[in-house]
Amino acid sequence: MKILATPLPKVRICAIGHWPVDRIDHGGFLILDDVVQKELAGIASLVSYDCKEKIFVQDTPAQYIYIPHSGAVRVAHQLADGRNQIVAFFMPGEPFGLGGNGVYLNSASALTDCCLIRIPRDALHELCNHEPRLQQDCLVGAMAQLRLSQRHLLIVTHQRVLKRVADFLLECSHQPEVFDSGRNVLNLIMDRSDIADYLGTSVETVSRTLGKLEEDGLVKRLDSRNLWLDQSRLTAVLNN
Amino acid sequence: MKILATPLPKVRICAIGHWPVDRIDHGGFLILDDVVQKELAGIASLVSYDCKEKIFVQDTPAQYIYIPHSGAVRVAHQLADGRNQIVAFFMPGEPFGLGGNGVYLNSASALTDCCLIRIPRDALHELCNHEPRLQQDCLVGAMAQLRLSQRHLLIVTHQRVLKRVADFLLECSHQPEVFDSGRNVLNLIMDRSDIADYLGTSVETVSRTLGKLEEDGLVKRLDSRNLWLDQSRLTAVLNN
DNA sequence: CGCACGATTGACCGAAGTCAACAATCGTGG
DNA sequence: CCACGATTGTTGACTTCGGTCAATCGTGCG
């Protein structure tokens, strides 16, 4: 981890679909008051992590919340039996590290090299108290997270792994950062083991399932990290 | 559904573990300002539902949020393939029906005969605007929901159903309303099919798994709705 | 009393986890 | 620039867990 000395970039929060349209800019980010931006700049810092570096560990004191500025992050929960369940992936603008009274509920690590905006919880809490607008935004942010989590639940409870993978790929294809909707090509930012841990299955099964999808022409593996998708036929898989 | 004419009882929100201790009363509920209580009473109503009655349906306009006053509620999501995934059960004091911009994300139905406090969303939103304390409470409430949802995710992703059931029973045993911690007896408020839909498995497997747990002495079925539990041995199951 | 519903048990089979081998890719250093 | 090892991805063989279909049991209710 390295604290960057450069001036803090504007805090951007992914907003599309969560906030009213008049609060969203052309890039799909939440529009924050200049005053709020300045106040956030006063308490936040910009930090960088190398790929695979740990950001925080579950059950340790939770000082900060983070918002990716560039790169991607993986948040997971370790269980007593050694399982490592990935709870969510976070892209630029999606805040993580919330929840949990004073301790982190999960662990976070860098999926790629990344720059994060880091905000101390107590200072943010303070700020919320005299900026009701920001408080409101936090609430909507928490709701958005809740929605993601419930969506994830629906994905991992598909009985057949084929559906889980199809649903997962479709979910990814809604992220413009990783999906080229002109060529229908999805750029996977995570490896097979991350996908397995996210879907509650094994690497072998993920690999085999992609094989089967490719056999049937719903997917083409350009290379291990880039997939061409037939979105409509993948959607059809979910109806059987 | 029936709107009850009786005066609205005090709004009680389950708070234990989520709010700071000085905001919690002796019963584990959130302490709300008298002014806030009065304002809530102005917009809320008390409604009753019969067992199995639908409360709201997913994808329909979301007018209200609900807080059970007595009884219990089941919230589920219907998928295109006909699956009915239960997302959560709600006990008295646990608000549901939040999230989703204007439409319900899930369907809710009464698990038992129940009385619910029903609050119009727009009026609540209004009220939050000039009651920052309440706004803050809503945020904490959303965080609590998020936590529940992530806990649920960890439960249903146990590879072996044995672990899912064990974890589920333990989770239930933390609810004082249904667990007699003196006798170690859990009163299940839902039937086998609800458990199956919550755990992402089938009724038969739930039944068989309870059978196996009973064989090994971790559980005793007093009747189909009442189980004696050996909590420590159930916990041990999760470590293998 | 008989019907309906929920719960349980049995038999069968397929999907997926596990172990193992192998291929491909990447990064490092000679 | 190539060679090597390390990491990641794919494929195969085997086994088991759990889903499905079906029959049976028990309880409550009309």
XYZ file of C-alpha atoms (C1' of nucleotides) in Angstrom:
540
model
C 0.000 0.000 0.000
C 1.208 3.512 -0.819
C -0.373 6.830 0.066
C -0.284 9.007 -3.015
C 0.746 12.598 -2.607
C -1.141 13.847 -5.667
C -4.134 16.057 -5.006
C -7.294 14.053 -4.343
C -9.339 13.555 -7.532
C -13.045 14.273 -7.429
C -14.889 11.651 -5.429
C -17.005 9.715 -7.917
C -19.790 7.461 -6.751
C -21.436 5.052 -9.167
C -25.042 6.170 -9.229
C -26.821 4.792 -12.227
C -30.063 3.062 -11.359
C -29.913 4.069 -7.721
C -30.254 7.812 -7.570
C -32.835 10.063 -9.246
C -31.732 11.013 -12.759
C -31.243 14.673 -11.887
C -28.455 13.704 -9.470
C -26.541 11.722 -12.134
C -23.944 13.171 -14.499
C -23.362 12.030 -18.080
C -20.863 9.391 -16.944
C -23.341 7.716 -14.595
C -21.816 9.142 -11.444
C -23.493 10.910 -8.549
C -23.318 14.690 -8.629
C -21.984 15.963 -5.328
C -22.125 19.537 -4.129
C -18.846 21.452 -4.522
C -18.920 22.154 -0.814
C -19.310 18.466 -0.045
C -16.519 17.606 -2.485
C -14.236 20.040 -0.724
C -15.134 18.709 2.699
C -14.578 15.135 1.530
C -11.230 16.169 0.087
C -10.349 17.414 3.558
C -10.761 14.003 5.176
C -10.050 11.551 2.325
C -6.780 10.301 0.912
C -5.791 8.527 -2.281
C -4.021 5.216 -1.738
C -2.691 2.630 -4.176
C -2.487 -1.156 -3.886
C -0.700 -3.766 -5.979
C -2.616 -6.643 -7.496
C -3.489 -9.250 -4.796
C -2.453 -6.986 -1.950
C -4.655 -7.146 1.148
C -6.659 -3.976 1.849
C -8.273 -4.982 5.121
C -8.941 -8.185 7.047
C -12.228 -9.291 8.563
C -12.692 -8.856 12.328
C -10.100 -6.099 12.526
C -11.046 -2.540 13.569
C -12.853 -0.778 10.729
C -11.359 2.680 10.362
C -12.053 3.477 6.747
C -14.476 3.092 3.936
C -13.074 2.919 0.430
C -14.159 3.906 -3.059
C -12.159 2.534 -5.992
C -10.873 5.314 -8.241
C -9.276 2.928 -10.714
C -8.915 -0.847 -10.770
C -11.074 -3.441 -9.060
C -11.400 -5.022 -5.633
C -12.545 -8.368 -4.266
C -14.366 -8.615 -0.930
C -14.632 -12.044 0.668
C -15.541 -13.761 3.912
C -13.421 -16.532 5.400
C -15.313 -19.269 7.244
C -14.266 -21.584 10.033
C -14.006 -24.556 7.659
C -11.527 -22.759 5.422
C -13.959 -21.717 2.715
C -13.375 -18.331 1.124
C -16.718 -16.976 -0.076
C -16.454 -13.929 -2.302
C -19.218 -11.534 -1.353
C -18.783 -8.955 -4.105
C -16.467 -7.389 -6.642
C -16.158 -3.611 -6.638
C -15.529 -1.389 -9.636
C -14.682 2.334 -9.714
C -17.268 4.398 -7.875
C -18.675 1.552 -5.777
C -18.001 2.123 -2.064
C -17.060 -0.842 0.134
C -16.063 -1.502 3.720
C -19.372 -0.337 5.181
C -21.411 -2.180 7.783
C -20.238 -3.840 10.962
C -20.094 -1.953 14.221
C -16.456 -0.997 14.374
C -14.997 -4.142 12.795
C -14.835 -5.241 9.188
C -17.263 -8.050 8.396
C -15.207 -9.232 5.417
C -11.721 -9.050 3.981
C -10.798 -7.023 0.925
C -7.938 -7.422 -1.505
C -6.922 -5.845 -4.783
C -8.072 -7.752 -7.869
C -5.865 -5.571 -10.057
C -3.416 -2.791 -9.332
C -5.718 -0.048 -8.103
C -6.104 3.420 -6.621
C -8.667 3.849 -3.861
C -10.154 6.863 -2.183
C -9.975 6.192 1.533
C -12.306 7.973 3.952
C -12.128 7.669 7.752
C -15.446 6.432 9.074
C -15.699 8.729 12.056
C -14.938 11.828 9.994
C -17.504 10.775 7.398
C -20.050 10.175 10.119
C -19.291 13.616 11.489
C -19.684 15.152 8.053
C -23.019 13.406 7.522
C -24.372 15.037 10.662
C -24.267 18.532 9.190
C -24.744 17.528 5.552
C -28.140 15.818 5.390
C -27.756 15.479 1.630
C -24.693 13.289 2.111
C -26.458 11.267 4.784
C -29.247 10.621 2.315
C -26.710 9.530 -0.289
C -25.195 7.081 2.164
C -28.633 5.590 2.729
C -29.231 5.128 -0.973
C -25.744 3.640 -1.258
C -26.533 1.096 1.430
C -29.764 0.192 -0.358
C -27.818 -0.318 -3.571
C -25.477 -2.684 -1.765
C -28.434 -4.564 -0.339
C -29.794 -4.988 -3.821
C -26.468 -6.313 -5.097
C -26.279 -8.755 -2.242
C -29.778 -10.090 -2.894
C -28.974 -10.399 -6.591
C -25.889 -12.389 -5.674
C -28.035 -14.628 -3.486
C -30.304 -15.400 -6.422
C -27.300 -16.222 -8.598
C -25.602 -18.633 -6.223
C -28.830 -20.459 -5.390
C -29.359 -21.648 -8.954
C -29.303 -25.413 -8.530
C -27.353 -26.081 -11.744
C -23.965 -24.438 -12.074
C -24.754 -23.822 -15.752
C -27.339 -21.253 -14.681
C -25.026 -19.702 -12.126
C -22.330 -19.148 -14.715
C -24.770 -17.869 -17.331
C -26.319 -15.476 -14.833
C -22.896 -14.352 -13.671
C -21.724 -13.609 -17.197
C -24.896 -11.644 -17.891
C -24.430 -9.702 -14.674
C -20.875 -8.832 -15.703
C -22.055 -7.786 -19.147
C -24.038 -4.954 -17.542
C -20.791 -3.303 -16.441
C -19.714 -1.015 -19.264
C -16.104 -0.951 -17.991
C -15.617 -4.624 -18.834
C -18.127 -5.330 -21.594
C -17.665 -4.180 -25.156
C -21.293 -4.106 -26.248
C -20.295 -3.467 -29.858
C -18.359 -6.727 -30.214
C -20.227 -8.519 -27.404
C -16.953 -9.284 -25.711
C -16.635 -9.524 -21.943
C -13.286 -8.863 -20.319
C -13.086 -10.885 -17.098
C -11.132 -9.028 -14.461
C -10.945 -12.039 -12.140
C -9.442 -15.502 -12.493
C -11.272 -18.836 -12.451
C -10.758 -19.354 -8.761
C -12.380 -15.989 -8.015
C -15.355 -16.919 -10.158
C -15.596 -20.264 -8.372
C -15.460 -18.586 -4.960
C -18.098 -16.097 -6.038
C -20.443 -18.783 -7.386
C -19.890 -21.297 -4.627
C -18.375 -23.974 -6.827
C -14.926 -25.256 -7.871
C -12.491 -24.018 -10.505
C -12.808 -27.291 -12.411
C -16.553 -26.941 -12.663
C -16.308 -23.330 -13.816
C -13.892 -24.381 -16.530
C -16.021 -27.330 -17.603
C -19.163 -25.204 -17.642
C -17.542 -22.598 -19.865
C -16.539 -25.498 -22.087
C -20.117 -26.689 -22.322
C -21.405 -23.194 -23.036
C -18.801 -22.856 -25.781
C -19.755 -26.249 -27.235
C -23.327 -25.027 -27.512
C -22.226 -21.735 -29.051
C -23.444 -19.426 -26.253
C -19.898 -18.316 -25.490
C -16.582 -18.196 -27.303
C -13.285 -18.127 -25.397
C -11.050 -15.646 -27.235
C -8.597 -16.250 -24.419
C -9.085 -17.186 -20.801
C -9.946 -13.609 -19.815
C -12.015 -12.562 -22.829
C -15.330 -14.114 -23.770
C -17.667 -13.458 -26.640
C -21.250 -13.770 -25.380
C -24.607 -14.534 -26.955
C -26.621 -12.596 -24.435
C -30.065 -13.626 -25.571
C -29.299 -17.341 -25.551
C -27.610 -16.997 -22.169
C -30.753 -15.324 -20.866
C -32.778 -18.205 -22.284
C -30.742 -20.641 -20.170
C -32.216 -19.027 -17.072
C -35.775 -19.854 -18.092
C -35.380 -23.646 -18.163
C -56.031 -7.736 4.720
C -57.856 -5.591 7.262
C -57.056 -2.092 8.443
C -57.413 -2.040 12.195
C -59.191 0.912 13.784
C -57.426 0.600 17.136
C -54.972 3.362 18.011
C -51.525 2.738 16.552
C -49.233 1.018 19.055
C -45.755 2.407 19.595
C -43.523 1.734 16.606
C -40.917 -0.751 17.752
C -37.805 -1.393 15.714
C -35.578 -4.337 16.510
C -32.259 -2.721 17.379
C -30.057 -5.117 19.250
C -26.584 -5.386 17.798
C -27.159 -2.625 15.288
C -27.619 0.585 17.225
C -25.465 2.033 20.020
C -26.498 0.660 23.387
C -27.784 3.986 24.675
C -30.456 3.948 21.952
C -31.764 0.505 22.968
C -34.458 -0.136 25.565
C -34.594 -3.148 27.915
C -36.562 -5.177 25.328
C -33.925 -4.766 22.617
C -35.890 -2.171 20.661
C -34.784 1.179 19.344
C -35.735 4.162 21.476
C -37.490 6.738 19.325
C -38.148 10.324 20.289
C -41.714 11.004 21.487
C -42.021 13.627 18.778
C -40.934 11.110 16.129
C -43.342 8.518 17.524
C -46.171 11.011 17.260
C -45.230 11.976 13.719
C -44.967 8.337 12.705
C -48.373 7.681 14.252
C -49.681 10.409 11.994
C -48.684 8.610 8.797
C -48.692 4.921 9.781
C -51.569 2.459 10.068
C -51.984 -0.912 11.694
C -53.062 -3.665 9.309
C -53.687 -7.371 9.830
C -53.119 -10.331 7.505
C -54.200 -13.937 7.690
C -51.666 -16.733 7.503
C -50.442 -17.199 3.892
C -52.092 -14.005 2.692
C -50.065 -11.991 0.161
C -48.830 -8.626 1.457
C -47.236 -7.326 -1.737
C -46.046 -8.725 -5.052
C -42.698 -8.121 -6.713
C -42.555 -5.615 -9.584
C -45.665 -3.779 -8.403
C -45.533 -0.136 -7.256
C -43.953 0.097 -3.816
C -46.103 2.392 -1.698
C -45.378 1.204 1.792
C -42.758 -0.139 4.066
C -43.876 -2.500 6.817
C -42.791 -3.389 10.330
C -44.300 -6.513 11.907
C -45.986 -5.759 15.229
C -46.932 -9.375 15.867
C -46.527 -12.544 13.829
C -43.973 -13.266 11.116
C -43.533 -12.605 7.418
C -41.808 -14.355 4.519
C -40.185 -12.348 1.713
C -39.317 -14.202 -1.492
C -38.268 -13.631 -5.072
C -39.866 -15.485 -7.972
C -37.574 -16.305 -10.884
C -38.294 -16.862 -14.538
C -37.795 -20.632 -14.203
C -40.439 -20.897 -11.509
C -38.145 -21.042 -8.538
C -39.285 -19.296 -5.377
C -36.241 -18.180 -3.428
C -36.987 -16.985 0.084
C -34.825 -13.957 0.772
C -35.617 -13.446 4.449
C -38.033 -14.051 7.280
C -39.106 -11.033 9.331
C -39.999 -11.007 12.999
C -41.572 -8.195 15.056
C -39.576 -4.972 14.803
C -37.750 -5.857 11.588
C -38.754 -3.498 8.761
C -39.191 -4.893 5.248
C -40.256 -3.663 1.839
C -37.340 -1.249 1.482
C -35.152 -0.884 -1.593
C -36.161 -0.739 -5.226
C -36.866 2.543 -6.915
C -40.626 2.643 -6.737
C -41.299 -1.064 -7.237
C -41.023 -3.952 -4.834
C -38.022 -6.176 -5.564
C -39.614 -9.183 -3.871
C -42.964 -10.541 -2.794
C -44.099 -10.750 0.808
C -46.662 -13.001 2.435
C -47.776 -13.725 5.967
C -46.082 -16.724 7.566
C -48.557 -16.603 10.453
C -51.555 -14.438 11.210
C -49.956 -11.093 11.832
C -50.360 -7.383 12.513
C -48.107 -4.999 10.633
C -47.383 -1.311 10.987
C -47.644 0.132 7.504
C -45.868 3.387 6.618
C -46.213 5.172 3.265
C -42.795 5.569 1.680
C -43.207 9.124 0.491
C -44.456 10.352 3.848
C -41.582 8.595 5.600
C -39.132 10.122 3.164
C -40.662 13.508 3.868
C -40.393 12.947 7.597
C -36.735 11.913 7.300
C -35.941 15.229 5.654
C -36.653 17.237 8.774
C -35.770 14.527 11.285
C -32.099 13.745 10.698
C -32.171 11.344 13.630
C -34.740 9.201 11.825
C -32.768 9.381 8.598
C -29.768 8.061 10.465
C -31.866 5.255 11.903
C -32.987 4.296 8.411
C -29.351 4.086 7.330
C -28.457 1.827 10.211
C -31.535 -0.243 9.414
C -30.415 -0.685 5.817
C -26.967 -1.739 7.021
C -28.572 -4.302 9.298
C -30.491 -5.718 6.342
C -27.306 -5.878 4.317
C -25.675 -7.827 7.092
C -28.586 -10.266 7.207
C -28.435 -10.742 3.488
C -24.706 -11.464 3.518
C -25.208 -13.895 6.387
C -27.877 -15.642 4.330
C -25.443 -15.840 1.418
C -22.888 -17.593 3.601
C -25.524 -20.064 4.777
C -26.830 -21.081 1.357
C -23.355 -21.429 -0.127
C -22.388 -24.232 2.231
C -21.699 -27.067 -0.196
C -23.242 -29.752 2.012
C -26.869 -29.324 2.967
C -26.019 -30.658 6.414
C -24.089 -27.470 7.087
C -26.834 -25.280 5.663
C -29.415 -26.810 7.962
C -27.140 -26.695 10.985
C -26.275 -23.068 10.307
C -29.924 -22.219 9.731
C -31.001 -23.796 13.028
C -28.255 -21.927 14.865
C -29.310 -18.682 13.214
C -32.910 -19.260 14.325
C -31.763 -20.061 17.841
C -30.505 -16.478 18.163
C -34.077 -15.201 17.937
C -35.415 -15.094 21.473
C -39.032 -15.093 20.226
C -38.712 -18.632 18.898
C -35.951 -20.200 20.971
C -36.425 -21.292 24.552
C -32.838 -21.090 25.726
C -33.724 -22.725 29.025
C -34.943 -25.958 27.435
C -32.895 -25.518 24.226
C -36.047 -25.892 22.187
C -36.534 -24.099 18.887
C -40.037 -23.365 17.674
C -40.001 -23.296 13.877
C -42.450 -20.744 12.562
C -42.159 -21.979 8.962
C -42.909 -25.297 7.300
C -40.412 -27.592 5.555
C -41.038 -26.098 2.163
C -40.194 -22.613 3.463
C -36.970 -23.940 4.942
C -36.158 -25.615 1.636
C -36.833 -22.418 -0.309
C -34.699 -20.449 2.126
C -31.777 -22.894 1.932
C -31.987 -23.540 -1.794
C -32.787 -27.224 -1.491
C -35.827 -29.546 -1.519
C -38.307 -30.499 1.227
C -37.187 -34.115 1.019
C -33.580 -33.202 1.644
C -34.499 -30.953 4.569
C -36.467 -33.786 6.088
C -33.713 -36.323 5.514
C -31.085 -33.967 6.908
C -33.083 -33.400 10.079
C -33.336 -37.175 10.263
C -29.576 -37.560 10.064
C -28.997 -34.836 12.645
C -31.441 -36.595 14.966
C -29.731 -39.944 14.396
C -26.466 -38.382 15.500
C -28.135 -36.757 18.508
C -27.578 -33.122 17.520
C -31.323 -32.513 17.263
C -34.479 -34.074 18.632
C -37.827 -33.649 16.869
C -40.410 -33.107 19.621
C -42.873 -32.570 16.790
C -42.407 -31.260 13.286
C -42.355 -27.639 14.463
C -40.365 -28.010 17.672
C -36.750 -29.101 17.833
C -34.427 -29.646 20.724
C -30.935 -28.484 19.740
C -27.407 -29.268 20.837
C -25.990 -25.890 19.909
C -22.340 -26.655 20.524
C -22.338 -29.818 18.440
C -24.255 -28.036 15.689
C -21.602 -25.336 15.711
C -18.946 -28.034 15.443
C -20.568 -29.275 12.217
C -19.634 -25.976 10.590
C -15.927 -26.478 11.221
C -15.516 -29.660 9.159
C -65.097 -41.401 8.623
C -62.559 -39.974 4.782
C -60.140 -36.357 2.668
C -56.309 -33.089 2.232
C -52.097 -31.546 3.452
C -47.585 -31.779 5.445
C -43.814 -34.683 6.671
C -41.137 -38.667 6.081
C -38.845 -42.510 3.803
C -37.212 -45.288 -0.227
C -35.112 -45.990 -4.864
C -32.785 -44.182 -8.629
C -29.798 -41.273 -11.276
C -27.406 -37.237 -12.746
C -24.672 -33.114 -11.604
C -20.798 -31.665 -9.542
C -16.911 -32.174 -6.036
C -12.350 -34.365 -5.628
C -8.046 -36.091 -7.039
C -4.878 -36.284 -10.642
C -2.611 -35.359 -14.941
C -1.648 -32.275 -18.431
C -1.493 -27.855 -21.230
C -0.830 -23.056 -21.637
C 0.669 -18.732 -20.107
C 3.500 -15.536 -17.615
C 7.430 -13.640 -15.431
C 12.151 -13.954 -14.216
C 16.786 -14.361 -14.805
C 20.572 -16.132 -17.323
C 16.157 -13.649 -26.628
C 15.357 -17.971 -24.896
C 14.879 -21.350 -21.072
C 13.058 -22.512 -16.990
C 9.903 -22.733 -13.211
C 5.668 -21.123 -11.290
C 1.098 -20.088 -11.817
C -3.299 -20.618 -14.079
C -6.474 -23.110 -16.932
C -8.321 -27.363 -18.957
C -9.561 -32.162 -19.191
C -10.290 -37.007 -17.420
C -11.889 -40.631 -14.038
C -14.266 -41.675 -10.068
C -17.492 -41.095 -6.284
C -20.914 -39.041 -3.637
C -24.445 -35.827 -2.466
C -28.735 -34.428 -3.313
C -32.680 -33.741 -6.740
C -36.691 -36.224 -8.536
C -40.437 -39.373 -8.559
C -43.248 -42.195 -5.885
C -45.248 -44.405 -1.892
C -46.472 -44.107 2.901
C -47.544 -42.142 7.247
C -49.615 -38.923 10.439
C -52.481 -35.147 11.803
C -56.141 -31.993 11.613
C -60.442 -30.665 9.608
C -64.774 -30.763 7.414
